[in-house]
Amino acid sequence: MKTGPTPKYRYTLRMKVRDYECDLQGIVNNANYLHYTEHTRHEFLLAERVSFAQLHEQGIDAVVARITISFKQPLHSGDEFLSCLNVEKKGVKYIFYQDIYRLPDYELCNRAEVTTVCVVNGKLSAGIDILDKIANQDEP
Amino acid sequence: MKTGPTPKYRYTLRMKVRDYECDLQGIVNNANYLHYTEHTRHEFLLAERVSFAQLHEQGIDAVVARITISFKQPLHSGDEFLSCLNVEKKGVKYIFYQDIYRLPDYELCNRAEVTTVCVVNGKLSAGIDILDKIANQDEP
Amino acid sequence: MKTGPTPKYRYTLRMKVRDYECDLQGIVNNANYLHYTEHTRHEFLLAERVSFAQLHEQGIDAVVARITISFKQPLHSGDEFLSCLNVEKKGVKYIFYQDIYRLPDYELCNRAEVTTVCVVNGKLSAGIDILDKIANQDEP
Amino acid sequence: MKTGPTPKYRYTLRMKVRDYECDLQGIVNNANYLHYTEHTRHEFLLAERVSFAQLHEQGIDAVVARITISFKQPLHSGDEFLSCLNVEKKGVKYIFYQDIYRLPDYELCNRAEVTTVCVVNGKLSAGIDILDKIANQDEP
């Protein structure tokens, strides 16, 4: 058994499958992994004192432009897991690298690359200071 | 086989179960019936030229105060159904009576009573004209 | 500010709103409260060493027959809350009393009564021992 | 205004945004696009007389291995849209090309490539006849 995820992550959220997230195949429905990764990004931002909801009220929307997600192992009812995240800025894009590991065996369940951009008052922005500062921090 | 729902309804929407709405028991998860009934109310209002989203932008929110829902028969993958609605106003409340029938046998699947009120700029309202007019129409 | 929920509960789960659970009104969509209460029941059962998913695999399905839920205060993005539960058996029914309190002010957000029954191999059951034992325990 | 999607598709499903699918940004939450594309695949299969749920009961699970999805334009409350699909087989993979167009202007909203494989009794399969036959049909 592995002792933990090999790559280093900026942020890790421990979560647990909820039964309503499982579909008739008895495994977590794919769309819920986008929920998990979105929630992890927002919790990461909150930990950095940035609220997605407050940004929206200020006319700043972080929007997802592209997602690539590979499914390795399904999660089942009762499974706990780690939702892990790194982020970097490339041009106007904030790219989140998000991996989910099943507990307690640290099996990689899925791996996502989520490309986001900032839209300010309806227009594509080159980025906003508060997010640039977060994205440019050194990895742990 | 019955030939149709016995009660008369103001509005009927034909829908179909989507597989992701089914949970590990292989039947539609209960929470989705609230989705079905909400969507039916909003489509009913649109048919009466009232948009829930536009009301919200005008500071008018129709909010649900209470739901009572009885589950008679579950819906399964592939099932089509009729989502039927009546409405009446009682005091400040708009009460929606919403029944779902499985097709093609018109078996009653669930029966809900949804009590809503209008909140205008954050305050409970006695009702708004456009909804009063809809709720006070004679039943078909 | 209150110091905690006044009624005594058998089981309490601390949860947090996820942004994707909020709808265009900026508050948690009503259907998600059924998700919260279902997850709380299943976690309660797990704490009592009963798995909803395993029961299903054994041909035993706990199904919801009726829900009454009153909405007092909405939850918003970022809110944490307590999802609290009591249960009693009446005839063939297991009735769950489920209240949700917003943190940190213990404001009551909603109050639900969820009536469930057991279906064993497709037939309504008078109840199953393991659940009867849980339901008949003295309240705390 | 365009008169329709330029590429030719094997299958097209007309759908409409439901308000509960919109999040606090007032647009359809990203995870719901996976719901739309899954539902479209399952309806396509049903039109070809293949039931996803029945396959599951026979021990055959079509599972998603990888999704790449680009978001071009968001959908809003009330929007109707076309969910379009092509499919081809490459090795053991069935690759679905799925595009969503907003109505009535045929604006491309998102473009997804969904790679699926068949798992039969828990083991990766080279494919199953009934799906191979569908995937190998000539494009329209």
Coordinates of C-alpha atoms in Angstrom, one line a residue:
Chain A
M1 CA 0.0 0.0 0.0
K2 CA 1.2 3.4 -0.9
T3 CA 1.7 5.9 1.9
G4 CA 0.4 8.9 0.0
P5 CA 0.2 10.7 -3.3
T6 CA 3.6 11.0 -4.9
P7 CA 3.3 14.4 -6.5
K8 CA 3.3 17.4 -4.2
Y9 CA 0.1 19.5 -4.1
R10 CA -0.7 23.0 -3.2
Y11 CA -4.1 22.1 -1.6
T12 CA -5.8 18.8 -0.6
L13 CA -9.4 18.4 0.5
R14 CA -10.6 15.2 2.2
M15 CA -14.1 14.2 1.0
K16 CA -16.4 11.3 1.1
V17 CA -18.8 9.8 -1.5
R18 CA -22.4 10.5 -0.9
D19 CA -24.8 7.7 -1.9
Y20 CA -26.9 10.0 -4.1
E21 CA -23.8 10.7 -6.2
C22 CA -23.8 7.0 -7.3
D23 CA -25.8 6.0 -10.4
L24 CA -27.4 2.8 -11.5
Q25 CA -24.0 1.3 -12.2
G26 CA -23.3 1.6 -8.4
I27 CA -20.4 4.0 -8.9
V28 CA -20.1 7.7 -8.7
N29 CA -21.6 9.3 -11.8
N30 CA -18.9 11.0 -13.9
A31 CA -20.5 14.5 -13.7
N32 CA -20.0 14.4 -9.9
Y33 CA -16.2 14.5 -10.4
L34 CA -16.6 17.9 -12.0
H35 CA -18.6 18.8 -8.8
Y36 CA -15.7 17.5 -6.6
T37 CA -13.1 19.4 -8.6
E38 CA -15.1 22.6 -8.6
H39 CA -15.7 22.4 -4.9
T40 CA -12.0 21.8 -4.3
R41 CA -11.0 24.8 -6.4
H42 CA -13.4 27.0 -4.5
E43 CA -12.3 25.7 -1.1
F44 CA -8.7 26.3 -2.2
L45 CA -9.5 29.8 -3.1
L46 CA -11.4 30.4 0.2
A47 CA -8.3 29.1 2.0
E48 CA -6.4 31.8 0.1
R49 CA -9.1 34.3 1.2
V50 CA -10.8 34.5 -2.2
S51 CA -14.5 33.8 -2.5
F52 CA -15.9 32.7 -5.8
A53 CA -19.4 34.0 -4.9
Q54 CA -18.0 37.4 -3.8
L55 CA -16.0 37.7 -7.0
H56 CA -19.2 37.1 -8.9
E57 CA -20.9 39.8 -7.0
Q58 CA -18.1 42.2 -7.9
G59 CA -18.6 41.4 -11.6
I60 CA -15.6 39.0 -11.8
D61 CA -16.3 35.5 -13.0
A62 CA -13.7 32.8 -13.1
V63 CA -15.1 30.6 -15.9
V64 CA -13.9 27.2 -17.1
A65 CA -12.7 27.2 -20.7
R66 CA -11.7 23.6 -21.0
I67 CA -11.5 20.4 -19.0
T68 CA -9.6 17.2 -19.7
I69 CA -10.3 14.4 -17.3
S70 CA -9.2 10.8 -17.3
F71 CA -11.0 8.2 -15.3
K72 CA -8.8 5.5 -13.8
Q73 CA -10.7 3.9 -11.0
P74 CA -14.3 4.5 -10.0
L75 CA -15.3 5.6 -6.5
H76 CA -18.1 3.6 -4.7
S77 CA -20.6 4.2 -1.9
G78 CA -18.8 4.9 1.3
D79 CA -15.4 5.7 -0.2
E80 CA -13.3 8.5 1.2
F81 CA -10.9 10.3 -1.0
L82 CA -8.4 13.1 -1.3
S83 CA -9.0 15.8 -3.9
C84 CA -5.7 17.4 -4.6
L85 CA -4.8 20.5 -6.6
N86 CA -2.0 22.5 -8.2
V87 CA -2.3 25.7 -10.2
E88 CA -0.2 27.7 -12.6
K89 CA -0.8 30.7 -14.8
K90 CA 0.0 30.5 -18.5
G91 CA -0.8 33.6 -20.5
V92 CA -4.4 34.6 -19.5
K93 CA -5.2 31.1 -18.3
Y94 CA -5.2 29.7 -14.8
I95 CA -4.6 26.0 -15.2
F96 CA -5.6 23.7 -12.3
Y97 CA -4.1 20.2 -12.1
Q98 CA -6.5 18.2 -10.1
D99 CA -6.1 14.6 -9.0
I100 CA -8.4 12.4 -6.9
Y101 CA -7.0 9.5 -4.8
R102 CA -9.1 6.9 -3.0
L103 CA -8.4 6.3 0.6
P104 CA -6.9 4.5 2.4
D105 CA -4.9 2.9 -0.5
Y106 CA -4.1 6.2 -2.4
E107 CA -5.2 4.6 -5.7
L108 CA -5.4 7.3 -8.4
C109 CA -9.1 7.6 -9.4
N110 CA -9.0 10.5 -11.8
R111 CA -6.8 13.2 -13.2
A112 CA -8.1 16.5 -14.5
E113 CA -6.6 19.5 -16.1
V114 CA -9.0 22.5 -15.8
T115 CA -8.3 25.6 -17.7
T116 CA -10.0 28.7 -16.4
V117 CA -10.0 32.4 -17.4
C118 CA -11.4 35.5 -15.8
V119 CA -14.2 37.4 -17.2
V120 CA -14.6 40.9 -15.8
N121 CA -17.9 42.7 -16.5
G122 CA -18.4 40.3 -19.4
K123 CA -15.0 40.8 -21.0
L124 CA -12.1 38.4 -21.1
S125 CA -9.4 39.6 -18.7
A126 CA -5.6 39.1 -18.7
G127 CA -6.1 38.0 -15.1
I128 CA -6.8 39.6 -11.7
D129 CA -4.1 40.5 -9.2
I130 CA -5.4 38.4 -6.3
L131 CA -5.5 35.2 -8.5
D132 CA -2.1 36.0 -10.1
K133 CA -0.6 36.2 -6.7
I134 CA -2.0 32.8 -5.7
A135 CA -1.0 31.1 -9.0
N136 CA 2.5 32.5 -9.0
Q137 CA 3.4 31.2 -5.5
D138 CA 6.0 28.5 -5.4
E139 CA 4.8 25.0 -5.2
P140 CA 5.1 23.5 -1.7
Chain B
M1 CA -55.1 0.3 -18.3
K2 CA -56.3 3.8 -17.4
T3 CA -56.7 6.3 -20.2
G4 CA -55.4 9.3 -18.4
P5 CA -55.1 11.1 -15.1
T6 CA -58.5 11.4 -13.4
P7 CA -58.1 14.9 -11.9
K8 CA -58.1 17.9 -14.3
Y9 CA -54.9 19.9 -14.4
R10 CA -54.0 23.4 -15.4
Y11 CA -50.7 22.3 -16.9
T12 CA -49.0 19.1 -18.0
L13 CA -45.4 18.5 -19.0
R14 CA -44.3 15.3 -20.6
M15 CA -40.8 14.3 -19.4
K16 CA -38.5 11.3 -19.5
V17 CA -36.2 9.9 -16.8
R18 CA -32.5 10.5 -17.5
D19 CA -30.2 7.7 -16.4
Y20 CA -28.0 10.0 -14.3
E21 CA -31.1 10.7 -12.2
C22 CA -31.2 7.1 -11.0
D23 CA -29.2 6.1 -8.0
L24 CA -27.7 2.8 -6.8
Q25 CA -31.1 1.4 -6.1
G26 CA -31.7 1.6 -9.9
I27 CA -34.6 4.1 -9.4
V28 CA -34.9 7.8 -9.7
N29 CA -33.4 9.4 -6.6
N30 CA -36.0 11.2 -4.5
A31 CA -34.3 14.6 -4.7
N32 CA -34.9 14.6 -8.5
Y33 CA -38.7 14.7 -8.0
L34 CA -38.2 18.1 -6.5
H35 CA -36.2 19.0 -9.7
Y36 CA -39.1 17.7 -11.8
T37 CA -41.7 19.6 -9.9
E38 CA -39.6 22.8 -9.9
H39 CA -39.0 22.6 -13.6
T40 CA -42.8 22.0 -14.2
R41 CA -43.7 25.1 -12.2
H42 CA -41.2 27.2 -14.1
E43 CA -42.4 25.8 -17.5
F44 CA -46.0 26.5 -16.4
L45 CA -45.1 30.1 -15.5
L46 CA -43.2 30.5 -18.9
A47 CA -46.4 29.2 -20.7
E48 CA -48.2 32.0 -18.8
R49 CA -45.4 34.5 -19.9
V50 CA -43.7 34.7 -16.5
S51 CA -40.0 34.0 -16.2
F52 CA -38.7 32.8 -12.8
A53 CA -35.2 34.0 -13.8
Q54 CA -36.4 37.4 -14.9
L55 CA -38.5 37.8 -11.7
H56 CA -35.3 37.2 -9.8
E57 CA -33.5 39.9 -11.7
Q58 CA -36.4 42.3 -10.9
G59 CA -35.9 41.6 -7.1
I60 CA -38.9 39.2 -7.0
D61 CA -38.2 35.7 -5.7
A62 CA -40.8 33.1 -5.6
V63 CA -39.6 30.9 -2.7
V64 CA -40.8 27.5 -1.5
A65 CA -41.9 27.6 2.1
R66 CA -43.1 24.0 2.4
I67 CA -43.2 20.8 0.5
T68 CA -45.2 17.6 1.2
I69 CA -44.5 14.8 -1.2
S70 CA -45.8 11.2 -1.1
F71 CA -43.9 8.6 -3.1
K72 CA -46.2 5.9 -4.5
Q73 CA -44.3 4.2 -7.3
P74 CA -40.7 4.7 -8.3
L75 CA -39.7 5.7 -11.8
H76 CA -37.0 3.7 -13.6
S77 CA -34.5 4.2 -16.4
G78 CA -36.2 4.9 -19.7
D79 CA -39.6 5.8 -18.1
E80 CA -41.6 8.6 -19.6
F81 CA -44.0 10.4 -17.4
L82 CA -46.5 13.3 -17.1
S83 CA -45.8 16.0 -14.6
C84 CA -49.1 17.7 -13.8
L85 CA -50.0 20.9 -11.9
N86 CA -52.7 22.9 -10.4
V87 CA -52.4 26.1 -8.4
E88 CA -54.4 28.2 -6.0
K89 CA -53.8 31.2 -3.9
K90 CA -54.6 31.1 -0.1
G91 CA -53.7 34.2 1.8
V92 CA -50.2 35.1 0.8
K93 CA -49.5 31.6 -0.3
Y94 CA -49.5 30.1 -3.8
I95 CA -50.1 26.4 -3.4
F96 CA -49.1 24.1 -6.2
Y97 CA -50.6 20.6 -6.4
Q98 CA -48.3 18.5 -8.4
D99 CA -48.7 14.9 -9.5
I100 CA -46.5 12.7 -11.5
Y101 CA -47.9 9.8 -13.6
R102 CA -45.9 7.1 -15.3
L103 CA -46.6 6.5 -19.0
P104 CA -48.1 4.6 -20.7
D105 CA -50.2 3.2 -17.8
Y106 CA -50.9 6.5 -15.9
E107 CA -49.8 4.9 -12.6
L108 CA -49.5 7.7 -10.0
C109 CA -45.9 7.9 -9.0
N110 CA -45.9 10.8 -6.6
R111 CA -48.1 13.6 -5.3
A112 CA -46.8 16.8 -4.0
E113 CA -48.1 20.0 -2.4
V114 CA -45.7 22.8 -2.8
T115 CA -46.4 26.0 -0.8
T116 CA -44.6 29.1 -2.2
V117 CA -44.5 32.8 -1.2
C118 CA -43.2 35.9 -2.9
V119 CA -40.3 37.7 -1.5
V120 CA -39.8 41.2 -3.0
N121 CA -36.5 42.9 -2.3
G122 CA -36.0 40.6 0.7
K123 CA -39.5 41.1 2.3
L124 CA -42.4 38.8 2.3
S125 CA -45.0 40.0 -0.1
A126 CA -48.8 39.6 -0.1
G127 CA -48.4 38.4 -3.6
I128 CA -47.7 39.9 -7.0
D129 CA -50.4 40.9 -9.6
I130 CA -49.1 38.7 -12.4
L131 CA -49.1 35.6 -10.2
D132 CA -52.4 36.4 -8.6
K133 CA -54.0 36.6 -12.0
I134 CA -52.6 33.2 -12.9
A135 CA -53.6 31.6 -9.6
N136 CA -57.1 33.0 -9.7
Q137 CA -58.0 31.7 -13.1
D138 CA -60.7 29.1 -13.3
E139 CA -59.5 25.5 -13.4
P140 CA -59.8 23.9 -16.8
Chain C
M1 CA -26.7 34.1 19.7
K2 CA -27.9 30.7 20.6
T3 CA -25.4 28.2 21.9
G4 CA -26.8 25.1 20.1
P5 CA -29.9 23.4 18.9
T6 CA -32.5 23.1 21.7
P7 CA -33.8 19.7 20.9
K8 CA -31.6 16.7 21.6
Y9 CA -30.6 14.6 18.6
R10 CA -29.4 11.1 18.1
Y11 CA -27.0 12.1 15.3
T12 CA -25.5 15.3 14.0
L13 CA -23.4 15.8 10.9
R14 CA -21.5 19.0 10.2
M15 CA -21.6 19.9 6.5
K16 CA -20.8 22.9 4.3
V17 CA -22.6 24.3 1.3
R18 CA -20.9 23.6 -2.0
D19 CA -21.2 26.4 -4.6
Y20 CA -22.7 24.1 -7.3
E21 CA -25.6 23.4 -4.9
C22 CA -26.6 27.1 -5.2
D23 CA -29.0 28.1 -8.0
L24 CA -29.6 31.3 -9.9
Q25 CA -31.2 32.8 -6.8
G26 CA -27.8 32.5 -5.1
I27 CA -29.1 30.2 -2.4
V28 CA -29.1 26.4 -2.0
N29 CA -31.6 24.8 -4.4
N30 CA -34.4 23.1 -2.5
A31 CA -33.7 19.7 -3.9
N32 CA -30.3 19.7 -2.3
Y33 CA -31.9 19.7 1.1
L34 CA -33.2 16.2 0.3
H35 CA -29.6 15.3 -0.7
Y36 CA -28.4 16.6 2.7
T37 CA -31.0 14.7 4.7
E38 CA -30.5 11.5 2.7
H39 CA -26.7 11.7 3.2
T40 CA -27.3 12.4 6.9
R41 CA -29.5 9.3 7.3
H42 CA -27.0 7.1 5.5
E43 CA -24.1 8.4 7.6
F44 CA -26.2 7.9 10.7
L45 CA -26.8 4.3 9.7
L46 CA -23.1 3.8 8.9
A47 CA -22.3 5.0 12.4
E48 CA -24.6 2.3 13.6
R49 CA -22.8 -0.2 11.3
V50 CA -25.6 -0.4 8.7
S51 CA -24.7 0.3 5.1
F52 CA -27.5 1.4 2.8
A53 CA -25.6 0.2 -0.2
Q54 CA -25.0 -3.3 1.3
L55 CA -28.6 -3.6 2.4
H56 CA -29.5 -3.0 -1.3
E57 CA -27.2 -5.7 -2.4
Q58 CA -28.9 -8.1 0.1
G59 CA -32.3 -7.3 -1.5
I60 CA -33.3 -4.9 1.3
D61 CA -34.3 -1.4 0.3
A62 CA -35.1 1.3 2.7
V63 CA -37.4 3.5 0.6
V64 CA -38.9 6.9 1.4
A65 CA -42.7 6.9 1.4
R66 CA -43.3 10.6 2.4
I67 CA -41.4 13.7 3.1
T68 CA -42.7 16.9 4.7
I69 CA -40.1 19.7 4.7
S70 CA -40.5 23.3 5.8
F71 CA -38.0 25.9 4.6
K72 CA -37.3 28.6 7.2
Q73 CA -34.0 30.2 6.2
P74 CA -32.0 29.6 3.0
L75 CA -28.3 28.5 3.1
H76 CA -25.8 30.5 1.0
S77 CA -22.4 29.9 -0.6
G78 CA -19.8 29.2 2.1
D79 CA -22.3 28.5 4.9
E80 CA -21.6 25.6 7.3
F81 CA -24.4 23.8 9.0
L82 CA -25.4 21.0 11.3
S83 CA -27.7 18.3 9.9
C84 CA -29.4 16.7 12.9
L85 CA -31.5 13.6 13.1
N86 CA -33.9 11.6 15.4
V87 CA -35.7 8.4 14.5
E88 CA -38.6 6.4 15.8
K89 CA -40.6 3.4 14.6
K90 CA -44.4 3.6 14.2
G91 CA -46.0 0.5 12.8
V92 CA -44.0 -0.5 9.7
K93 CA -42.6 3.0 9.4
Y94 CA -39.3 4.4 10.4
I95 CA -39.8 8.1 10.8
F96 CA -36.8 10.4 10.7
Y97 CA -37.0 13.9 12.1
Q98 CA -34.3 15.9 10.5
D99 CA -33.4 19.6 11.2
I100 CA -30.7 21.7 9.6
Y101 CA -29.1 24.6 11.6
R102 CA -26.9 27.2 10.1
L103 CA -23.6 27.8 11.8
P104 CA -22.4 29.7 13.8
D105 CA -25.7 31.2 14.9
Y106 CA -27.8 27.9 15.1
E107 CA -30.6 29.5 13.0
L108 CA -33.1 26.8 12.0
C109 CA -32.9 26.5 8.2
N110 CA -35.3 23.7 7.6
R111 CA -37.2 21.0 9.3
A112 CA -38.1 17.7 7.7
E113 CA -40.1 14.6 8.6
V114 CA -39.1 11.6 6.4
T115 CA -41.2 8.5 6.5
T116 CA -39.4 5.4 5.3
V117 CA -40.3 1.7 5.0
C118 CA -38.4 -1.4 4.2
V119 CA -39.0 -3.3 1.0
V120 CA -37.5 -6.8 1.1
N121 CA -37.1 -8.6 -2.3
G122 CA -39.8 -6.2 -3.6
K123 CA -42.3 -6.7 -0.8
L124 CA -43.2 -4.2 2.0
S125 CA -41.7 -5.5 5.2
A126 CA -42.8 -5.0 8.8
G127 CA -39.3 -3.9 9.4
I128 CA -35.9 -5.5 9.8
D129 CA -34.2 -6.4 13.1
I130 CA -31.1 -4.3 12.7
L131 CA -33.1 -1.1 12.0
D132 CA -35.7 -1.9 14.7
K133 CA -32.9 -2.1 17.2
I134 CA -31.5 1.3 16.1
A135 CA -34.9 2.9 16.1
N136 CA -36.0 1.6 19.4
Q137 CA -32.9 2.9 21.3
D138 CA -33.6 5.5 23.9
E139 CA -33.1 9.1 22.7
P140 CA -30.0 10.6 24.1
Chain D
M1 CA -27.9 33.8 -38.4
K2 CA -26.8 30.3 -39.2
T3 CA -29.3 27.8 -40.5
G4 CA -28.0 24.8 -38.6
P5 CA -24.9 23.0 -37.4
T6 CA -22.3 22.7 -40.2
P7 CA -21.0 19.2 -39.4
K8 CA -23.2 16.3 -40.0
Y9 CA -24.3 14.2 -37.0
R10 CA -25.5 10.7 -36.4
Y11 CA -27.9 11.8 -33.7
T12 CA -29.4 15.0 -32.5
L13 CA -31.5 15.6 -29.3
R14 CA -33.3 18.8 -28.7
M15 CA -33.2 19.8 -25.0
K16 CA -34.0 22.8 -22.8
V17 CA -32.1 24.2 -19.8
R18 CA -33.9 23.6 -16.5
D19 CA -33.5 26.4 -14.0
Y20 CA -32.1 24.1 -11.3
E21 CA -29.1 23.4 -13.6
C22 CA -28.0 27.1 -13.4
D23 CA -25.7 28.1 -10.6
L24 CA -25.0 31.3 -8.8
Q25 CA -23.3 32.7 -11.9
G26 CA -26.8 32.5 -13.5
I27 CA -25.5 30.1 -16.2
V28 CA -25.6 26.3 -16.5
N29 CA -23.1 24.7 -14.2
N30 CA -20.3 22.9 -16.0
A31 CA -21.1 19.5 -14.5
N32 CA -24.5 19.6 -16.2
Y33 CA -22.9 19.5 -19.6
L34 CA -21.7 16.0 -18.7
H35 CA -25.2 15.1 -17.8
Y36 CA -26.5 16.5 -21.2
T37 CA -23.9 14.5 -23.1
E38 CA -24.5 11.3 -21.1
H39 CA -28.2 11.6 -21.6
T40 CA -27.6 12.2 -25.3
R41 CA -25.4 9.1 -25.7
H42 CA -28.0 6.9 -23.8
E43 CA -30.9 8.3 -26.0
F44 CA -28.8 7.6 -29.1
L45 CA -28.3 4.0 -28.0
L46 CA -32.0 3.6 -27.2
A47 CA -32.8 4.9 -30.7
E48 CA -30.5 2.1 -31.9
R49 CA -32.3 -0.3 -29.6
V50 CA -29.6 -0.6 -27.0
S51 CA -30.4 0.2 -23.3
F52 CA -27.6 1.3 -21.1
A53 CA -29.5 0.1 -18.0
Q54 CA -30.2 -3.3 -19.5
L55 CA -26.5 -3.7 -20.6
H56 CA -25.6 -3.1 -16.9
E57 CA -28.0 -5.8 -15.8
Q58 CA -26.3 -8.2 -18.3
G59 CA -22.9 -7.4 -16.7
I60 CA -21.9 -5.1 -19.5
D61 CA -20.9 -1.6 -18.5
A62 CA -20.0 1.1 -21.0
V63 CA -17.6 3.3 -18.9
V64 CA -16.1 6.6 -19.7
A65 CA -12.3 6.5 -19.8
R66 CA -11.6 10.1 -20.8
I67 CA -13.5 13.4 -21.5
T68 CA -12.2 16.5 -23.1
I69 CA -14.7 19.3 -23.2
S70 CA -14.3 22.9 -24.4
F71 CA -16.7 25.6 -23.2
K72 CA -17.4 28.2 -25.8
Q73 CA -20.6 29.9 -24.8
P74 CA -22.6 29.4 -21.6
L75 CA -26.3 28.4 -21.7
H76 CA -28.8 30.4 -19.7
S77 CA -32.2 29.9 -18.1
G78 CA -34.8 29.2 -20.7
D79 CA -32.3 28.4 -23.5
E80 CA -33.1 25.5 -25.9
F81 CA -30.3 23.7 -27.5
L82 CA -29.3 20.8 -29.8
S83 CA -27.1 18.1 -28.4
C84 CA -25.4 16.4 -31.4
L85 CA -23.3 13.2 -31.6
N86 CA -21.0 11.2 -33.8
V87 CA -19.3 8.0 -32.8
E88 CA -16.4 5.9 -34.1
K89 CA -14.5 2.9 -32.9
K90 CA -10.7 3.0 -32.5
G91 CA -9.1 -0.1 -31.1
V92 CA -11.1 -1.0 -28.0
K93 CA -12.4 2.5 -27.7
Y94 CA -15.7 4.0 -28.7
I95 CA -15.2 7.7 -29.2
F96 CA -18.2 10.0 -29.1
Y97 CA -17.9 13.5 -30.6
Q98 CA -20.5 15.6 -28.9
D99 CA -21.4 19.2 -29.7
I100 CA -24.0 21.4 -28.2
Y101 CA -25.6 24.3 -30.1
R102 CA -27.8 27.0 -28.6
L103 CA -31.1 27.6 -30.4
P104 CA -32.3 29.5 -32.4
D105 CA -28.9 30.9 -33.5
Y106 CA -26.9 27.6 -33.7
E107 CA -24.1 29.2 -31.6
L108 CA -21.6 26.4 -30.6
C109 CA -21.7 26.2 -26.8
N110 CA -19.4 23.3 -26.2
R111 CA -17.5 20.6 -27.9
A112 CA -16.7 17.3 -26.2
E113 CA -14.8 14.2 -27.0
V114 CA -15.9 11.3 -24.8
T115 CA -13.8 8.1 -24.9
T116 CA -15.6 5.0 -23.6
V117 CA -14.7 1.4 -23.3
C118 CA -16.8 -1.7 -22.4
V119 CA -16.2 -3.6 -19.2
V120 CA -17.8 -7.1 -19.3
N121 CA -18.1 -8.8 -15.9
G122 CA -15.4 -6.5 -14.5
K123 CA -12.9 -7.0 -17.3
L124 CA -11.9 -4.6 -20.2
S125 CA -13.5 -5.9 -23.4
A126 CA -12.4 -5.5 -27.0
G127 CA -15.9 -4.3 -27.6
I128 CA -19.3 -5.8 -28.0
D129 CA -21.0 -6.7 -31.3
I130 CA -24.1 -4.6 -30.9
L131 CA -22.0 -1.5 -30.2
D132 CA -19.5 -2.3 -32.9
K133 CA -22.3 -2.5 -35.4
I134 CA -23.6 0.9 -34.4
A135 CA -20.1 2.5 -34.3
N136 CA -19.2 1.1 -37.7
Q137 CA -22.2 2.5 -39.6
D138 CA -21.5 5.1 -42.2
E139 CA -22.0 8.6 -41.1
P140 CA -25.2 10.2 -42.5

